[in-house]
Coordinates of C-alpha atoms in Angstrom, one line a residue:
M707 CA 91.1 92.7 72.4
Q708 CA 88.3 90.3 73.1
N709 CA 85.7 91.0 75.8
R710 CA 83.3 88.3 76.8
T711 CA 80.8 87.9 79.6
V712 CA 79.5 84.5 80.7
S713 CA 77.6 83.0 83.6
L714 CA 79.0 80.1 85.8
H715 CA 76.9 78.3 88.4
S716 CA 78.6 78.0 91.8
R717 CA 77.6 75.3 94.2
F718 CA 79.6 77.0 96.9
L719 CA 77.9 80.4 96.4
E720 CA 74.6 78.8 95.4
R721 CA 74.1 81.3 92.6
Q722 CA 75.0 82.1 89.0
V723 CA 78.2 84.1 88.9
S724 CA 78.7 86.5 86.0
L725 CA 82.3 86.6 84.6
T726 CA 83.8 89.1 82.2
F727 CA 86.9 87.9 80.3
L728 CA 89.4 90.2 78.6
L729 CA 91.4 88.0 76.2
P730 CA 94.6 89.1 74.4
P731 CA 94.0 90.5 70.9
N732 CA 95.8 87.6 69.3
Y733 CA 94.3 84.8 71.4
D734 CA 92.5 82.9 68.7
E735 CA 95.5 83.0 66.3
S736 CA 98.0 82.1 69.0
T737 CA 98.9 78.7 70.5
E738 CA 100.7 80.1 73.6
A739 CA 99.5 79.9 77.2
Y740 CA 98.9 83.1 79.0
P741 CA 99.3 84.5 82.6
L742 CA 96.1 85.1 84.5
L743 CA 94.7 88.0 86.6
I744 CA 91.5 87.5 88.5
L745 CA 89.7 90.6 89.7
N746 CA 87.0 90.9 92.3
D747 CA 84.2 93.3 91.4
G748 CA 84.3 92.5 87.8
Q749 CA 81.0 94.4 87.3
D750 CA 83.1 97.6 87.4
F751 CA 85.2 97.0 84.3
E752 CA 83.5 99.8 82.4
R753 CA 83.9 102.4 85.1
L754 CA 87.6 101.3 85.4
R755 CA 87.9 101.8 81.6
L756 CA 89.9 98.5 81.9
S757 CA 89.7 97.5 78.2
E758 CA 91.1 100.7 76.8
R759 CA 93.8 100.9 79.5
V760 CA 94.9 97.3 78.9
E761 CA 94.9 97.9 75.1
A762 CA 97.1 101.0 75.6
L763 CA 99.6 99.0 77.6
Y764 CA 99.7 96.4 74.8
Q765 CA 100.3 99.0 72.2
Q766 CA 103.2 100.4 74.4
E767 CA 104.5 96.8 74.9
A768 CA 104.5 97.6 78.6
I769 CA 103.0 94.3 79.8
S770 CA 102.9 90.7 78.7
S771 CA 99.7 89.4 77.0
L772 CA 97.5 88.0 79.7
M773 CA 93.9 86.8 80.4
I774 CA 91.9 89.0 82.8
V775 CA 88.8 87.6 84.5
G776 CA 86.4 89.8 86.4
V777 CA 84.2 88.1 89.0
H778 CA 81.0 90.1 89.3
A779 CA 79.6 90.7 92.8
N780 CA 75.9 91.1 93.6
E781 CA 73.8 92.1 96.5
L782 CA 75.5 89.5 98.7
R783 CA 78.9 91.3 98.3
L784 CA 79.2 92.1 102.0
S785 CA 78.8 88.5 102.9
E786 CA 80.9 87.0 100.1
Y787 CA 83.9 89.3 100.5
G788 CA 86.1 89.5 103.6
T789 CA 88.4 87.1 105.4
A790 CA 87.5 83.4 105.0
H791 CA 88.5 82.3 108.5
Q792 CA 86.6 85.0 110.4
P793 CA 83.6 87.3 109.8
D794 CA 83.9 90.8 111.1
Y795 CA 82.2 92.0 114.3
K796 CA 78.9 92.5 112.5
G797 CA 79.0 89.0 110.9
R798 CA 79.9 90.4 107.5
G799 CA 82.0 88.2 105.4
N800 CA 80.2 85.0 106.6
R801 CA 80.3 83.7 103.0
A802 CA 83.9 84.6 102.3
E803 CA 85.0 81.0 102.6
A804 CA 82.5 80.1 99.9
H805 CA 83.9 82.8 97.6
T806 CA 87.4 81.5 98.2
K807 CA 86.3 78.0 97.3
F808 CA 84.5 79.3 94.2
I809 CA 87.7 80.9 93.0
L810 CA 90.0 77.9 93.7
Q811 CA 87.7 74.9 93.1
E812 CA 85.3 76.2 90.5
L813 CA 86.6 79.2 88.6
I814 CA 90.2 78.2 88.1
P815 CA 89.4 74.6 86.9
Y816 CA 86.7 76.1 84.6
L817 CA 89.3 78.5 83.1
E818 CA 92.0 75.9 82.8
E819 CA 89.6 73.6 80.9
R820 CA 88.5 76.2 78.4
F821 CA 91.5 78.5 77.9
R822 CA 95.3 78.3 77.4
L823 CA 96.7 79.4 80.7
V824 CA 100.1 79.2 82.4
T825 CA 99.6 77.0 85.4
D826 CA 102.6 78.2 87.4
A827 CA 101.6 80.4 90.3
K828 CA 104.4 82.8 89.2
A829 CA 102.2 83.8 86.3
R830 CA 99.0 84.3 88.4
A831 CA 97.7 87.3 90.3
I832 CA 94.5 88.3 92.1
A833 CA 93.4 91.8 92.9
G834 CA 90.4 93.7 94.1
F835 CA 89.0 97.0 95.3
S836 CA 87.9 98.1 98.8
L837 CA 86.3 95.0 100.4
G838 CA 87.2 93.1 97.2
G839 CA 90.8 94.1 97.9
L840 CA 90.7 92.6 101.4
S841 CA 89.2 89.4 99.9
A842 CA 92.0 89.2 97.3
L843 CA 94.6 89.7 99.9
D844 CA 93.1 87.0 102.1
I845 CA 92.8 84.5 99.2
A846 CA 96.4 85.1 98.1
W847 CA 97.8 85.0 101.6
N848 CA 96.2 81.6 102.3
H849 CA 96.9 80.2 98.8
S850 CA 100.3 81.4 97.7
E851 CA 100.6 78.1 95.9
V852 CA 98.0 79.4 93.5
F853 CA 98.8 83.1 93.3
S854 CA 102.2 84.7 93.6
K855 CA 101.0 88.4 93.4
V856 CA 98.2 90.3 94.9
G857 CA 96.9 93.8 94.3
V858 CA 94.9 95.7 97.0
F859 CA 93.2 98.9 95.8
S860 CA 91.9 100.9 98.8
G861 CA 91.6 97.7 100.7
S862 CA 89.1 97.4 103.6
L863 CA 92.0 96.7 106.0
W864 CA 90.0 98.2 108.9
W865 CA 88.1 94.9 108.9
R866 CA 87.8 94.3 112.6
S867 CA 86.6 91.8 115.1
R868 CA 85.4 94.3 117.7
A869 CA 83.3 97.4 117.6
Y870 CA 84.9 100.7 118.6
E871 CA 82.5 101.1 121.6
E872 CA 83.4 97.5 122.8
G873 CA 87.1 98.2 123.5
Y874 CA 88.5 98.0 120.0
D875 CA 92.2 98.5 119.6
D876 CA 94.3 98.5 116.4
E877 CA 96.9 96.0 117.6
N878 CA 94.5 93.1 118.3
D879 CA 91.3 93.7 116.4
R880 CA 92.2 94.3 112.7
I881 CA 91.6 90.8 111.4
M882 CA 93.9 90.8 108.4
H883 CA 96.8 92.4 110.3
V884 CA 96.5 89.8 113.1
Q885 CA 96.2 86.9 110.5
I886 CA 99.5 88.0 108.9
R887 CA 101.2 88.4 112.2
K888 CA 100.2 84.9 113.4
S889 CA 100.9 83.1 110.1
A890 CA 104.1 81.7 108.6
H891 CA 106.0 83.8 106.1
R892 CA 105.1 83.1 102.4
P893 CA 108.4 83.9 100.7
E894 CA 106.9 83.5 97.1
L895 CA 104.2 86.1 97.6
K896 CA 104.4 89.7 96.4
F897 CA 102.1 92.6 97.4
W898 CA 101.0 95.8 95.6
L899 CA 99.0 98.2 97.9
Q900 CA 97.3 101.4 97.1
A901 CA 95.4 104.1 99.0
G902 CA 94.1 107.5 98.1
T903 CA 94.5 110.6 100.2
D904 CA 90.8 111.3 99.8
D905 CA 89.7 107.6 100.3
E906 CA 87.7 108.8 103.3
K907 CA 87.6 111.4 106.1
D908 CA 87.8 109.1 109.2
D909 CA 90.8 109.3 111.5
R910 CA 90.0 107.2 114.5
N911 CA 93.2 107.7 116.4
H912 CA 93.4 111.5 115.5
N913 CA 96.9 111.4 114.2
G914 CA 96.1 113.4 111.1
I915 CA 96.2 110.4 108.8
I916 CA 93.0 109.0 107.4
D917 CA 92.3 105.4 108.4
A918 CA 92.6 104.0 104.9
I919 CA 96.2 105.1 104.7
D920 CA 97.0 104.3 108.4
D921 CA 95.6 100.7 108.0
T922 CA 97.6 100.2 104.8
L923 CA 100.9 101.5 106.4
D924 CA 100.3 99.3 109.4
L925 CA 99.8 96.3 107.2
M926 CA 103.2 97.0 105.6
K927 CA 104.7 97.1 109.0
E928 CA 103.3 93.6 109.6
L929 CA 104.8 92.5 106.3
K930 CA 108.1 93.9 107.1
A931 CA 108.1 92.3 110.5
K932 CA 107.3 89.0 108.8
G933 CA 110.5 89.4 106.7
Y934 CA 109.2 91.0 103.5
Q935 CA 111.3 93.8 102.0
P936 CA 109.9 97.2 100.9
D937 CA 110.1 97.8 97.1
V938 CA 111.2 94.2 96.7
D939 CA 108.4 92.1 98.1
F940 CA 105.8 94.8 98.6
T941 CA 105.2 98.2 97.1
Y942 CA 102.8 101.0 98.0
E943 CA 101.2 103.7 95.8
E944 CA 99.6 106.6 97.6
V945 CA 97.4 108.6 95.2
A946 CA 97.2 112.3 95.9
G947 CA 93.5 113.2 95.7
G948 CA 92.6 109.6 95.1
Q949 CA 89.1 108.8 96.0
H950 CA 87.3 105.6 97.0
N951 CA 85.9 104.8 93.5
P952 CA 86.6 102.9 90.3
E953 CA 87.7 106.1 88.5
T954 CA 90.7 106.4 90.9
W955 CA 91.4 102.7 90.8
G956 CA 91.2 102.6 87.0
A957 CA 93.6 105.5 86.7
I958 CA 96.2 103.7 88.8
M959 CA 95.5 100.3 87.3
P960 CA 98.3 100.6 84.6
V961 CA 100.8 100.9 87.4
F962 CA 99.6 97.7 89.0
L963 CA 99.5 95.8 85.7
K964 CA 103.1 96.9 84.8
W965 CA 104.2 95.8 88.3
A966 CA 102.5 92.4 88.0
F967 CA 102.9 91.6 84.3
A968 CA 105.8 93.6 82.9
S969 CA 107.8 90.5 82.1
S970 CA 107.2 87.3 80.1
F971 CA 106.4 84.1 81.9

C-alpha cells in the first residue's frame, strides 16, 4: 500500500496544509476509480497504525479498495475545527467555515484532478476524532451531496454556546444537537458514532454516565427524532475501557472501515 505526504496551499486557511495519502496497493497498475475517505487529524496516522490496519483488511478482503486522505491539523486546530455556522462560547471554531471550504473547494478538486476517484457521494465518507469528529459531522450534515457517510470517534459533541456558569442547559446550548434538530432531514446520510467508557471523567448532570457518552446518546436521540433509524441509518460503538486517544480510535477503526466500505461502489 502506497503512503505519500504532500503539502497543499489553502487560500481559505491561509496556510500550507500537509496531507497524507494512503493509496490502494494496486493503484498504479489499475484503471479503476476508487471510493474516498477524508480524515481530520491526519497527523495521527502513525499512532492510529492506520496503514497496517488497512492492509490487514485488504488481505482479509473485508473492505473495498479505497483512497484515504488525512488532513493534518496544526496549532490552529481549535480554531479550524468545530461547527462552521457558529463558534463555541469561547470563540473556538472561528475558522471552521474556512476548513469546510478548504475540504470542499480546494482539497476535493485537487484530489479529483490528480487521482482516479468515484465522484458519487455514495462512495465518499468523512471522519474525525474528538474535535475533528465534530468537524466531520458538521461538514457531512451540511454537505450530504458530497458525503454520504460520516464517522465520529469520541466526538466533541459537548460543543456549546453557553458556559456552565452562565445558565447552560443541555437542550438548548449544545450546538450540534440544536443544528440537527432545526435542520431538514438528510435521508441519504449515514452516521457511525463511537465513544469510550474512559473517554473522560466528567459527568455534568450527575447521572452516572460520562458526558462523552451522554452527549453521543443524546445526539442519537436527535437523529431518531429526525427520522433516522438505529442500526440502519446510524450505529454506535461503545468501547469498554476506551480512552480519548489515537490508540483507542485506531483499534476500533477497522469496525468503522468495514461499516463504511464493506461493499463495492
